[in-house]
mmCIF file of C-alpha atoms in Angstrom:
data_model
loop_
_atom_site.group_PDB
_atom_site.id
_atom_site.type_symbol
_atom_site.label_atom_id
_atom_site.label_comp_id
_atom_site.label_asym_id
_atom_site.label_seq_id
_atom_site.Cartn_x
_atom_site.Cartn_y
_atom_site.Cartn_z
ATOM 1 C CA MET R 1 25.915 -40.576 -83.001
ATOM 2 C CA ASN R 2 23.620 -41.387 -80.101
ATOM 3 C CA PRO R 3 25.010 -43.497 -77.351
ATOM 4 C CA LYS R 4 23.787 -47.028 -77.237
ATOM 5 C CA PRO R 5 20.974 -47.404 -74.616
ATOM 6 C CA ALA R 6 21.962 -49.381 -71.562
ATOM 7 C CA PRO R 7 20.500 -52.897 -71.504
ATOM 8 C CA ARG R 8 17.610 -53.431 -69.108
ATOM 9 C CA LYS R 9 18.716 -55.065 -65.964
ATOM 10 C CA TRP R 10 16.984 -58.159 -64.613
ATOM 11 C CA THR R 11 16.403 -56.364 -61.292
ATOM 12 C CA ASP R 12 14.294 -53.703 -63.029
ATOM 13 C CA ILE R 13 12.063 -56.418 -64.413
ATOM 14 C CA GLN R 14 11.753 -57.989 -60.958
ATOM 15 C CA LEU R 15 10.742 -54.615 -59.503
ATOM 16 C CA ALA R 16 8.113 -54.112 -62.147
ATOM 17 C CA ILE R 17 6.650 -57.579 -61.549
ATOM 18 C CA ALA R 18 6.586 -56.962 -57.768
ATOM 19 C CA ALA R 19 4.833 -53.611 -58.169
ATOM 20 C CA VAL R 20 2.185 -55.093 -60.434
ATOM 21 C CA SER R 21 1.663 -57.994 -58.004
ATOM 22 C CA MET R 22 1.207 -55.741 -54.999
ATOM 23 C CA THR R 23 -1.173 -53.460 -56.819
ATOM 24 C CA SER R 24 -3.208 -56.450 -57.934
ATOM 25 C CA VAL R 25 -3.355 -57.891 -54.429
ATOM 26 C CA LEU R 26 -4.575 -54.609 -52.962
ATOM 27 C CA ALA R 27 -7.124 -54.166 -55.716
ATOM 28 C CA PHE R 28 -8.566 -57.665 -55.278
ATOM 29 C CA TRP R 29 -8.480 -57.273 -51.483
ATOM 30 C CA ASN R 30 -10.588 -54.137 -51.611
ATOM 31 C CA MET R 31 -12.918 -55.699 -54.122
ATOM 32 C CA PHE R 32 -13.735 -58.691 -51.916
ATOM 33 C CA ALA R 33 -13.418 -56.990 -48.528
ATOM 34 C CA GLY R 34 -15.898 -54.281 -49.404
ATOM 35 C CA PRO R 35 -19.115 -56.299 -49.048
ATOM 36 C CA ASP R 36 -18.002 -57.836 -45.715
ATOM 37 C CA ARG R 37 -17.289 -54.424 -44.230
ATOM 38 C CA SER R 38 -20.718 -53.166 -45.214
ATOM 39 C CA LYS R 39 -22.240 -56.260 -43.597
ATOM 40 C CA SER R 40 -20.347 -55.695 -40.379
ATOM 41 C CA GLU R 41 -21.447 -52.080 -40.317
ATOM 42 C CA GLU R 42 -25.042 -53.214 -40.685
ATOM 43 C CA LYS R 43 -24.597 -55.668 -37.823
ATOM 44 C CA ALA R 44 -23.093 -52.957 -35.615
ATOM 45 C CA ALA R 45 -25.981 -50.637 -36.374
ATOM 46 C CA GLU R 46 -28.477 -53.393 -35.507
ATOM 47 C CA ALA R 47 -26.687 -54.128 -32.249
ATOM 48 C CA GLN R 48 -26.717 -50.456 -31.332
ATOM 49 C CA GLN R 49 -30.431 -50.237 -31.999
ATOM 50 C CA ALA R 50 -31.032 -53.342 -29.885
ATOM 51 C CA SER R 51 -29.044 -51.936 -26.981
ATOM 52 C CA GLN R 52 -30.983 -48.675 -27.149
ATOM 53 C CA ALA R 53 -34.263 -50.514 -27.273
ATOM 54 C CA ALA R 54 -33.583 -52.619 -24.166
ATOM 55 C CA PRO R 55 -31.605 -50.610 -21.590
ATOM 56 C CA THR R 56 -29.718 -52.636 -19.022
ATOM 57 C CA SER R 57 -30.923 -52.594 -15.450
ATOM 58 C CA ALA R 58 -27.453 -53.149 -13.954
ATOM 59 C CA VAL R 59 -26.324 -50.417 -11.554
ATOM 60 C CA MET R 60 -22.807 -49.185 -11.955
ATOM 61 C CA SER R 61 -21.008 -49.352 -8.686
ATOM 62 C CA VAL R 62 -18.618 -46.516 -8.212
ATOM 63 C CA SER R 63 -15.613 -47.190 -6.109
ATOM 64 C CA PRO R 64 -15.632 -44.812 -3.145
ATOM 65 C CA ALA R 65 -11.916 -44.207 -3.511
ATOM 66 C CA PRO R 66 -9.918 -43.502 -6.642
ATOM 67 C CA THR R 67 -7.228 -45.996 -7.480
ATOM 68 C CA MET R 68 -4.591 -43.294 -7.284
ATOM 69 C CA PRO R 69 -4.417 -40.644 -4.585
ATOM 70 C CA PRO R 70 -4.868 -37.041 -5.687
ATOM 71 C CA ALA R 71 -1.834 -34.887 -6.327
ATOM 72 C CA GLY R 72 -0.122 -33.784 -3.168
ATOM 73 C CA TYR R 73 -1.625 -36.565 -1.047
ATOM 74 C CA THR R 74 0.869 -38.265 1.216
ATOM 75 C CA ILE R 75 0.460 -41.946 1.909
ATOM 76 C CA LEU R 76 1.443 -42.686 5.467
ATOM 77 C CA PHE R 77 2.730 -46.144 6.187
ATOM 78 C CA GLY R 78 2.614 -47.947 9.489
ATOM 79 C CA GLY R 79 -0.240 -48.932 11.755
ATOM 80 C CA THR R 80 1.016 -52.252 13.021
ATOM 81 C CA ALA R 81 -1.491 -54.669 14.472
ATOM 82 C CA PRO R 82 -2.287 -53.838 18.101
ATOM 83 C CA GLN R 83 -1.375 -56.527 20.612
ATOM 84 C CA PRO R 84 -3.573 -56.040 23.651
ATOM 85 C CA GLN R 85 -2.449 -57.588 26.887
ATOM 86 C CA VAL R 86 -5.405 -59.235 28.614
ATOM 87 C CA ILE R 87 -5.301 -59.915 32.339
ATOM 88 C CA VAL R 88 -7.983 -61.727 34.255
ATOM 89 C CA MET R 89 -7.700 -60.671 37.847
ATOM 90 C CA GLN R 90 -9.334 -62.568 40.656
ATOM 91 C CA SER R 91 -11.350 -60.550 43.093
ATOM 92 C CA GLY R 92 -9.148 -58.981 45.756
ATOM 93 C CA GLN R 93 -5.968 -59.004 43.654
ATOM 94 C CA GLY R 94 -4.064 -55.966 42.434
ATOM 95 C CA GLY R 95 -4.086 -52.646 44.211
ATOM 96 C CA ASN R 96 -5.028 -52.081 47.777
ATOM 97 C CA GLN R 97 -8.191 -50.463 48.855
ATOM 98 C CA GLY R 98 -7.788 -46.755 49.403
ATOM 99 C CA GLY R 99 -4.381 -46.524 47.771
ATOM 100 C CA GLY R 100 -1.437 -48.809 47.175
ATOM 101 C CA ASP R 101 -0.065 -50.057 43.893
ATOM 102 C CA PRO R 102 -1.911 -48.901 40.806
ATOM 103 C CA VAL R 103 -3.246 -51.544 38.433
ATOM 104 C CA THR R 104 -2.254 -49.366 35.476
ATOM 105 C CA VAL R 105 -0.829 -45.964 34.680
ATOM 106 C CA THR R 106 -1.973 -43.074 32.496
ATOM 107 C CA THR R 107 0.685 -41.405 30.365
ATOM 108 C CA SER R 108 0.575 -38.907 27.531
ATOM 109 C CA SER R 109 -1.284 -40.620 24.717
ATOM 110 C CA MET S 1 -2.864 -46.998 17.581
ATOM 111 C CA GLY S 2 0.832 -47.185 18.107
ATOM 112 C CA SER S 3 0.258 -47.846 21.793
ATOM 113 C CA ASP S 4 0.282 -50.543 24.392
ATOM 114 C CA ILE S 5 -3.175 -51.825 25.227
ATOM 115 C CA LEU S 6 -4.052 -53.376 28.554
ATOM 116 C CA VAL S 7 -7.347 -55.056 29.386
ATOM 117 C CA ILE S 8 -8.112 -56.087 32.976
ATOM 118 C CA LEU S 9 -11.205 -58.068 33.831
ATOM 119 C CA GLU S 10 -12.019 -58.929 37.419
ATOM 120 C CA GLN S 11 -13.571 -62.322 38.110
ATOM 121 C CA ASP S 12 -14.507 -64.202 41.248
ATOM 122 C CA SER S 13 -13.169 -67.443 39.795
ATOM 123 C CA GLU S 14 -10.315 -68.539 37.589
ATOM 124 C CA ALA S 15 -12.641 -69.169 34.659
ATOM 125 C CA LYS S 16 -11.907 -67.011 31.634
ATOM 126 C CA PRO S 17 -14.850 -65.916 29.491
ATOM 127 C CA ALA S 18 -14.572 -66.923 25.833
ATOM 128 C CA ILE S 19 -15.064 -63.328 24.762
ATOM 129 C CA LEU S 20 -11.499 -62.537 25.824
ATOM 130 C CA LYS S 21 -10.256 -64.288 22.682
ATOM 131 C CA ASP S 22 -12.085 -61.718 20.560
ATOM 132 C CA ILE S 23 -10.340 -58.693 22.070
ATOM 133 C CA PRO S 24 -7.336 -58.618 19.688
ATOM 134 C CA ALA S 25 -9.723 -58.766 16.722
ATOM 135 C CA TRP S 26 -11.723 -55.806 18.081
ATOM 136 C CA PHE S 27 -8.664 -53.603 18.235
ATOM 137 C CA GLU S 28 -7.385 -54.833 14.884
ATOM 138 C CA ASN S 29 -10.714 -53.945 13.264
ATOM 139 C CA TRP S 30 -10.702 -50.498 14.858
ATOM 140 C CA GLU S 31 -7.132 -49.983 13.693
ATOM 141 C CA GLN S 32 -8.109 -50.954 10.165
ATOM 142 C CA THR S 33 -11.017 -48.520 10.311
ATOM 143 C CA LEU S 34 -9.423 -45.535 12.000
ATOM 144 C CA SER S 35 -5.664 -45.590 11.401
ATOM 145 C CA ARG S 36 -4.214 -42.817 9.294
ATOM 146 C CA PHE S 37 -1.056 -44.877 8.925
ATOM 147 C CA ARG S 38 -2.628 -47.740 7.010
ATOM 148 C CA PRO S 39 -3.138 -46.968 3.315
ATOM 149 C CA THR S 40 -5.999 -49.485 3.200
ATOM 150 C CA SER S 41 -7.891 -48.193 6.236
ATOM 151 C CA GLU S 42 -11.318 -46.631 5.926
ATOM 152 C CA LEU S 43 -9.899 -43.335 7.135
ATOM 153 C CA SER S 44 -7.166 -43.369 4.472
ATOM 154 C CA HIS S 45 -9.759 -44.088 1.779
ATOM 155 C CA LEU S 46 -11.812 -41.139 2.943
ATOM 156 C CA ASN S 47 -8.760 -38.872 3.104
ATOM 157 C CA ARG S 48 -7.940 -39.685 -0.529
ATOM 158 C CA THR S 49 -11.299 -38.393 -1.751
ATOM 159 C CA PHE S 50 -12.773 -34.926 -1.821
ATOM 160 C CA ASP S 51 -15.961 -33.188 -2.873
ATOM 161 C CA GLN S 52 -17.947 -36.407 -2.937
ATOM 162 C CA PRO S 53 -20.015 -38.030 -0.187
ATOM 163 C CA ILE S 54 -18.517 -41.278 1.065
ATOM 164 C CA LYS S 55 -20.546 -43.761 3.068
ATOM 165 C CA VAL S 56 -18.738 -44.846 6.213
ATOM 166 C CA SER S 57 -19.104 -47.745 8.624
ATOM 167 C CA ASP S 58 -21.010 -47.513 11.892
ATOM 168 C CA ALA S 59 -17.785 -47.473 13.907
ATOM 169 C CA PHE S 60 -16.330 -44.718 11.768
ATOM 170 C CA TRP S 61 -19.533 -42.708 12.016
ATOM 171 C CA ASP S 62 -19.553 -43.100 15.789
ATOM 172 C CA VAL S 63 -15.996 -41.795 16.092
ATOM 173 C CA PHE S 64 -16.780 -38.955 13.703
ATOM 174 C CA GLN S 65 -19.718 -37.946 15.896
ATOM 175 C CA THR S 66 -17.419 -38.041 18.921
ATOM 176 C CA ALA S 67 -14.973 -35.806 17.060
ATOM 177 C CA LEU S 68 -17.786 -33.376 16.249
ATOM 178 C CA TRP S 69 -18.680 -33.259 19.926
ATOM 179 C CA ALA S 70 -15.033 -32.731 20.940
ATOM 180 C CA ASP S 71 -14.724 -29.928 18.420
ATOM 181 C CA GLU S 72 -17.810 -28.270 19.840
ATOM 182 C CA ILE S 73 -16.946 -28.391 23.539
ATOM 183 C CA SER S 74 -13.346 -27.347 22.898
ATOM 184 C CA GLY S 75 -14.322 -24.361 20.792
ATOM 185 C CA GLY S 76 -12.585 -25.897 17.772
ATOM 186 C CA LEU S 77 -9.294 -26.607 19.561
ATOM 187 C CA VAL S 78 -9.711 -30.394 19.433
ATOM 188 C CA THR S 79 -10.596 -31.141 15.846
ATOM 189 C CA PRO S 80 -9.735 -33.949 13.436
ATOM 190 C CA THR S 81 -8.968 -31.583 10.544
ATOM 191 C CA VAL S 82 -5.375 -31.092 11.698
ATOM 192 C CA LEU S 83 -4.041 -33.947 9.565
ATOM 193 C CA ASP S 84 -2.193 -31.755 7.084
ATOM 194 C CA SER S 85 -0.595 -29.692 9.833
ATOM 195 C CA MET S 86 0.421 -32.867 11.638
ATOM 196 C CA VAL S 87 2.130 -34.169 8.510
ATOM 197 C CA GLU S 88 3.694 -30.774 7.803
ATOM 198 C CA ALA S 89 5.065 -30.764 11.333
ATOM 199 C CA GLY S 90 6.881 -33.984 10.501
ATOM 200 C CA TYR S 91 4.573 -36.574 12.078
ATOM 201 C CA ASP S 92 4.164 -38.470 8.815
ATOM 202 C CA ARG S 93 4.625 -42.028 10.002
ATOM 203 C CA THR S 94 3.981 -44.073 13.119
ATOM 204 C CA PHE S 95 5.829 -42.664 16.069
ATOM 205 C CA ASP S 96 8.068 -45.699 16.484
ATOM 206 C CA LYS S 97 9.403 -45.054 12.964
ATOM 207 C CA LEU S 98 9.612 -41.275 13.295
ATOM 208 C CA PRO S 99 13.154 -39.822 13.272
ATOM 209 C CA ARG S 100 13.576 -37.920 16.513
ATOM 210 C CA SER S 101 15.771 -35.403 14.735
ATOM 211 C CA GLN S 102 14.591 -34.014 11.396
ATOM 212 C CA PHE S 103 16.040 -31.444 9.035
ATOM 213 C CA ASP S 104 14.231 -29.889 6.081
ATOM 214 C CA MET S 105 15.697 -27.417 3.629
ATOM 215 C CA ILE S 106 12.244 -26.276 2.544
ATOM 216 C CA ALA S 107 9.487 -26.067 5.094
ATOM 217 C CA SER S 108 5.988 -25.009 4.070
ATOM 218 C CA PRO S 109 4.613 -22.023 5.968
ATOM 219 C CA ALA S 110 2.105 -23.019 8.611
ATOM 220 C CA GLU S 111 -1.547 -22.209 8.000
ATOM 221 C CA ALA S 112 -4.631 -22.446 10.151
ATOM 222 C CA ASP S 113 -6.454 -25.720 9.583
ATOM 223 C CA HIS S 114 -9.799 -25.892 7.868
ATOM 224 C CA PRO S 115 -12.569 -25.824 10.466
ATOM 225 C CA LEU S 116 -14.590 -28.980 10.898
ATOM 226 C CA SER S 117 -17.673 -27.071 9.770
ATOM 227 C CA THR S 118 -16.350 -27.291 6.189
ATOM 228 C CA VAL S 119 -16.819 -31.068 6.310
ATOM 229 C CA ILE S 120 -20.312 -31.999 5.147
ATOM 230 C CA SER S 121 -21.971 -35.042 6.700
ATOM 231 C CA ASP S 122 -25.356 -36.682 6.280
ATOM 232 C CA CYS S 123 -26.757 -38.353 9.399
ATOM 233 C CA ASP S 124 -29.342 -40.440 7.537
ATOM 234 C CA ALA S 125 -27.040 -41.759 4.831
ATOM 235 C CA LYS S 126 -23.973 -41.805 7.121
ATOM 236 C CA THR S 127 -21.850 -40.115 4.508
ATOM 237 C CA ILE S 128 -18.945 -37.723 4.926
ATOM 238 C CA ASN S 129 -17.850 -35.268 2.261
ATOM 239 C CA LEU S 130 -14.393 -33.755 2.686
ATOM 240 C CA PRO S 131 -13.587 -30.524 0.886
ATOM 241 C CA LYS S 132 -10.422 -30.483 -1.187
ATOM 242 C CA GLY S 133 -7.329 -30.029 0.930
ATOM 243 C CA THR S 134 -8.866 -31.394 4.125
ATOM 244 C CA GLY S 135 -7.925 -34.674 5.785
ATOM 245 C CA LEU S 136 -8.997 -36.193 9.075
ATOM 246 C CA ASP S 137 -6.944 -37.600 11.939
ATOM 247 C CA PHE S 138 -8.958 -38.755 14.933
ATOM 248 C CA GLY S 139 -5.872 -39.183 17.103
ATOM 249 C CA GLY S 140 -6.558 -39.581 20.801
ATOM 250 C CA VAL S 141 -10.314 -39.394 20.355
ATOM 251 C CA ALA S 142 -10.145 -42.735 18.533
ATOM 252 C CA LYS S 143 -8.063 -44.263 21.325
ATOM 253 C CA GLY S 144 -10.494 -43.072 23.945
ATOM 254 C CA TRP S 145 -13.391 -44.355 21.883
ATOM 255 C CA ALA S 146 -11.730 -47.782 21.484
ATOM 256 C CA ALA S 147 -11.105 -48.088 25.235
ATOM 257 C CA HIS S 148 -14.711 -47.103 25.921
ATOM 258 C CA GLN S 149 -16.056 -49.586 23.363
ATOM 259 C CA ALA S 150 -14.017 -52.445 24.816
ATOM 260 C CA VAL S 151 -15.303 -51.729 28.314
ATOM 261 C CA GLU S 152 -18.883 -51.531 27.049
ATOM 262 C CA ARG S 153 -18.536 -55.021 25.585
ATOM 263 C CA LEU S 154 -16.750 -56.552 28.560
ATOM 264 C CA GLN S 155 -18.590 -55.079 31.516
ATOM 265 C CA GLU S 156 -21.299 -57.754 31.535
ATOM 266 C CA PHE S 157 -18.615 -60.315 32.416
ATOM 267 C CA GLY S 158 -17.313 -58.400 35.420
ATOM 268 C CA PRO S 159 -15.706 -55.143 36.497
ATOM 269 C CA CYS S 160 -13.116 -54.151 33.938
ATOM 270 C CA LEU S 161 -10.583 -51.537 32.961
ATOM 271 C CA VAL S 162 -9.091 -50.892 29.516
ATOM 272 C CA ASN S 163 -5.994 -48.785 28.974
ATOM 273 C CA ALA S 164 -5.376 -47.832 25.335
ATOM 274 C CA GLY S 165 -2.086 -45.965 25.308
ATOM 275 C CA GLY S 166 -2.840 -43.933 28.425
ATOM 276 C CA ASP S 167 -6.545 -43.406 27.715
ATOM 277 C CA ILE S 168 -8.339 -45.468 30.335
ATOM 278 C CA ALA S 169 -11.951 -46.605 30.581
ATOM 279 C CA VAL S 170 -13.343 -48.022 33.834
ATOM 280 C CA SER S 171 -16.627 -49.940 33.832
ATOM 281 C CA GLY S 172 -17.495 -49.506 37.492
ATOM 282 C CA PRO S 173 -16.258 -50.295 40.996
ATOM 283 C CA ARG S 174 -14.391 -53.493 41.643
ATOM 284 C CA MET S 175 -16.139 -56.550 43.084
ATOM 285 C CA ASP S 176 -15.488 -55.453 46.640
ATOM 286 C CA GLY S 177 -16.844 -51.989 45.835
ATOM 287 C CA SER S 178 -13.455 -50.325 45.885
ATOM 288 C CA PRO S 179 -12.179 -47.978 43.163
ATOM 289 C CA TRP S 180 -9.508 -48.884 40.631
ATOM 290 C CA PRO S 181 -6.138 -47.370 41.571
ATOM 291 C CA VAL S 182 -4.704 -45.673 38.488
ATOM 292 C CA GLY S 183 -1.278 -44.067 38.527
ATOM 293 C CA VAL S 184 -0.474 -40.764 36.865
ATOM 294 C CA SER S 185 3.061 -41.295 35.651
ATOM 295 C CA ASN S 186 5.720 -38.769 36.535
ATOM 296 C CA PRO S 187 7.268 -37.300 33.352
ATOM 297 C CA PHE S 188 10.382 -36.295 35.278
ATOM 298 C CA ASN S 189 10.956 -39.643 36.966
ATOM 299 C CA VAL S 190 10.435 -42.784 34.921
ATOM 300 C CA GLY S 191 8.630 -45.484 36.864
ATOM 301 C CA ALA S 192 7.294 -43.120 39.522
ATOM 302 C CA ASN S 193 3.819 -41.680 39.786
ATOM 303 C CA ILE S 194 2.740 -38.150 40.602
ATOM 304 C CA ASN S 195 -0.465 -39.413 42.151
ATOM 305 C CA VAL S 196 -2.522 -42.577 42.292
ATOM 306 C CA LEU S 197 -6.116 -41.777 41.400
ATOM 307 C CA GLN S 198 -8.988 -43.789 42.849
ATOM 308 C CA VAL S 199 -11.556 -44.092 40.088
ATOM 309 C CA LYS S 200 -14.737 -46.123 40.346
ATOM 310 C CA GLN S 201 -16.209 -45.381 36.950
ATOM 311 C CA GLY S 202 -15.602 -43.280 33.852
ATOM 312 C CA GLY S 203 -12.600 -42.266 31.841
ATOM 313 C CA ILE S 204 -9.089 -41.011 32.468
ATOM 314 C CA ALA S 205 -6.864 -39.520 29.774
ATOM 315 C CA THR S 206 -3.573 -37.676 29.584
ATOM 316 C CA SER S 207 -2.386 -35.367 26.824
ATOM 317 C CA GLY S 208 1.010 -33.775 26.696
ATOM 318 C CA LYS S 209 4.208 -33.019 24.858
ATOM 319 C CA ASP S 210 6.483 -35.122 27.038
ATOM 320 C CA ARG S 211 6.287 -38.290 24.958
ATOM 321 C CA ARG S 212 5.490 -37.793 21.265
ATOM 322 C CA ASN S 213 7.987 -35.086 20.434
ATOM 323 C CA TRP S 214 10.882 -34.586 18.060
ATOM 324 C CA ASN S 215 13.390 -32.019 16.926
ATOM 325 C CA ARG S 216 12.912 -30.315 13.566
ATOM 326 C CA ASN S 217 15.468 -27.877 12.218
ATOM 327 C CA GLY S 218 16.603 -27.364 15.791
ATOM 328 C CA ILE S 219 13.097 -26.579 17.051
ATOM 329 C CA PHE S 220 11.110 -28.673 19.540
ATOM 330 C CA TYR S 221 7.974 -30.155 17.946
ATOM 331 C CA HIS S 222 5.197 -32.250 19.441
ATOM 332 C CA HIS S 223 2.022 -33.897 18.200
ATOM 333 C CA ILE S 224 -0.701 -31.693 19.690
ATOM 334 C CA ILE S 225 -1.541 -29.210 16.964
ATOM 335 C CA ASN S 226 -3.248 -25.912 17.663
ATOM 336 C CA PRO S 227 -5.650 -25.668 14.707
ATOM 337 C CA LEU S 228 -5.641 -21.882 14.942
ATOM 338 C CA THR S 229 -1.945 -21.747 13.986
ATOM 339 C CA GLY S 230 -1.404 -25.102 12.315
ATOM 340 C CA LEU S 231 1.632 -25.604 14.548
ATOM 341 C CA PRO S 232 2.320 -27.633 17.694
ATOM 342 C CA ALA S 233 0.577 -25.853 20.560
ATOM 343 C CA GLU S 234 2.716 -23.369 22.452
ATOM 344 C CA THR S 235 1.845 -23.838 26.084
ATOM 345 C CA ASP S 236 3.384 -23.602 29.520
ATOM 346 C CA LEU S 237 2.019 -27.043 30.342
ATOM 347 C CA LEU S 238 3.893 -30.292 29.952
ATOM 348 C CA ARG S 239 0.814 -32.476 30.191
ATOM 349 C CA VAL S 240 -2.743 -32.614 31.503
ATOM 350 C CA THR S 241 -4.655 -35.541 32.995
ATOM 351 C CA VAL S 242 -8.452 -35.409 33.174
ATOM 352 C CA VAL S 243 -11.017 -37.673 34.841
ATOM 353 C CA ALA S 244 -14.447 -37.497 33.187
ATOM 354 C CA PRO S 245 -17.606 -39.596 32.782
ATOM 355 C CA THR S 246 -16.239 -41.139 29.563
ATOM 356 C CA THR S 247 -12.778 -41.653 28.113
ATOM 357 C CA MET S 248 -13.642 -39.613 25.033
ATOM 358 C CA GLN S 249 -14.614 -36.687 27.234
ATOM 359 C CA ALA S 250 -11.441 -37.055 29.272
ATOM 360 C CA GLU S 251 -9.306 -37.144 26.137
ATOM 361 C CA ALA S 252 -10.934 -34.081 24.579
ATOM 362 C CA ALA S 253 -10.797 -32.156 27.844
ATOM 363 C CA ALA S 254 -7.141 -32.968 28.502
ATOM 364 C CA LYS S 255 -6.153 -31.799 25.033
ATOM 365 C CA THR S 256 -8.231 -28.630 25.296
ATOM 366 C CA ALA S 257 -6.707 -27.652 28.634
ATOM 367 C CA PHE S 258 -3.213 -28.459 27.334
ATOM 368 C CA ILE S 259 -3.598 -26.155 24.329
ATOM 369 C CA LEU S 260 -5.109 -23.383 26.454
ATOM 370 C CA GLY S 261 -2.234 -23.398 28.943
ATOM 371 C CA GLN S 262 -2.191 -23.426 32.721
ATOM 372 C CA GLU S 263 -4.334 -20.428 33.585
ATOM 373 C CA LYS S 264 -7.024 -20.709 30.928
ATOM 374 C CA GLY S 265 -6.877 -24.493 30.910
ATOM 375 C CA LEU S 266 -7.493 -24.809 34.634
ATOM 376 C CA HIS S 267 -10.289 -22.255 34.427
ATOM 377 C CA TRP S 268 -11.850 -24.196 31.549
ATOM 378 C CA ILE S 269 -11.749 -27.498 33.488
ATOM 379 C CA GLU S 270 -13.263 -25.874 36.573
ATOM 380 C CA ALA S 271 -16.103 -24.594 34.393
ATOM 381 C CA GLN S 272 -17.025 -28.146 33.306
ATOM 382 C CA PRO S 273 -19.060 -29.642 36.159
ATOM 383 C CA GLU S 274 -18.118 -33.268 35.415
ATOM 384 C CA PHE S 275 -14.395 -32.895 34.773
ATOM 385 C CA ALA S 276 -11.423 -33.035 37.147
ATOM 386 C CA GLY S 277 -7.917 -32.111 36.075
ATOM 387 C CA LEU S 278 -4.292 -32.569 37.058
ATOM 388 C CA LEU S 279 -1.959 -30.173 35.272
ATOM 389 C CA VAL S 280 1.814 -30.615 35.131
ATOM 390 C CA LEU S 281 3.684 -27.444 34.274
ATOM 391 C CA GLU S 282 6.939 -27.286 32.348
ATOM 392 C CA THR S 283 8.555 -26.198 35.582
ATOM 393 C CA GLY S 284 7.527 -29.469 37.235
ATOM 394 C CA ASP S 285 4.860 -27.908 39.413
ATOM 395 C CA VAL S 286 1.593 -29.818 39.662
ATOM 396 C CA VAL S 287 -1.791 -28.115 39.862
ATOM 397 C CA HIS S 288 -5.021 -29.933 40.750
ATOM 398 C CA SER S 289 -8.498 -28.720 39.926
ATOM 399 C CA ARG S 290 -10.923 -28.612 42.842
ATOM 400 C CA ARG S 291 -12.810 -31.738 41.811
ATOM 401 C CA MET S 292 -9.632 -33.786 41.456
ATOM 402 C CA GLN S 293 -9.449 -33.994 45.261
ATOM 403 C CA LYS S 294 -12.131 -36.653 45.357
ATOM 404 C CA TYR S 295 -9.937 -39.005 43.297
ATOM 405 C CA LEU S 296 -6.794 -38.576 45.420
#
């Protein structure tokens, strides 16, 4: 005697309905999307032809320096703003003729 | 420039020319053009590129031409292509931020620097093309150039003197016809001078290892690189002061003589008809070239 087949569960029916729905959606989507895609491809081809027909006259400016330093390059930080001291000296001031106090001094630069 | 800058203008009245207000901007612009320590400077931009011609500003081109000249008269001893060696030696930030005592577990072996002849330049287009692995550092030549430029701009307002970190430019005699007294500081006695030079016109510069130096792995380092070895110059001199027609000439000559050492350096200065030198030995002895007598 064969065993009695198990009754179909409600969840199996739900799965079947969902699968059919998804398949239908994809099928209809492809059906209606197809013509639009072909149109867009045509437009792209036209635009490409137009751009080839009329080349732009704009000159590409190339940055003289890359945005990132090359490998091994060391960035050195510093270089504070120089603060020159400016002195206006009236004639006859500072240093005596033929010697005396120097107006400035040279040191190792 | 990492240096104190002094500008002296002599006037016969108390009136101050309006141009004096522009002086800080001049030096700031030159710093922004020529500093290797500013990532945004023109020099840093150039040093980040290789194998492509880069158009440079007039000021940059002028300093580059001065560097070419310095390289030529010094036989390649004073060249801007020592940047990598300078960084390898540990001088990788402004001197005020530089640790005076450094220790490295791994130190790269020193190599001779690329000669300046490997740098391609175009006079008409004012472009410079650095080969890969080469960077520029104008160093003292840029300071001398800046002092000279400032004097060129100011001299129409009166006799003037500009001191950019020890590199001094003098426009001409003072109003009474007398020379400008310029001290040569004594490296062994702070505040004292070895001599006071009487200079009517031209440039004065000093190069030496007595100021910008540091200790690395227990070894004394300084900032004047011998491009033939890629290391700080080994010399029996502590410093050299030169008087020359321009500050750039004085700077290049002082550095050349310093690298050459006492005997060859003095001989080299004597062979240049427009240069006068004052050499301070490590021992403290001072040697004057023949032509220096006229400034004492």
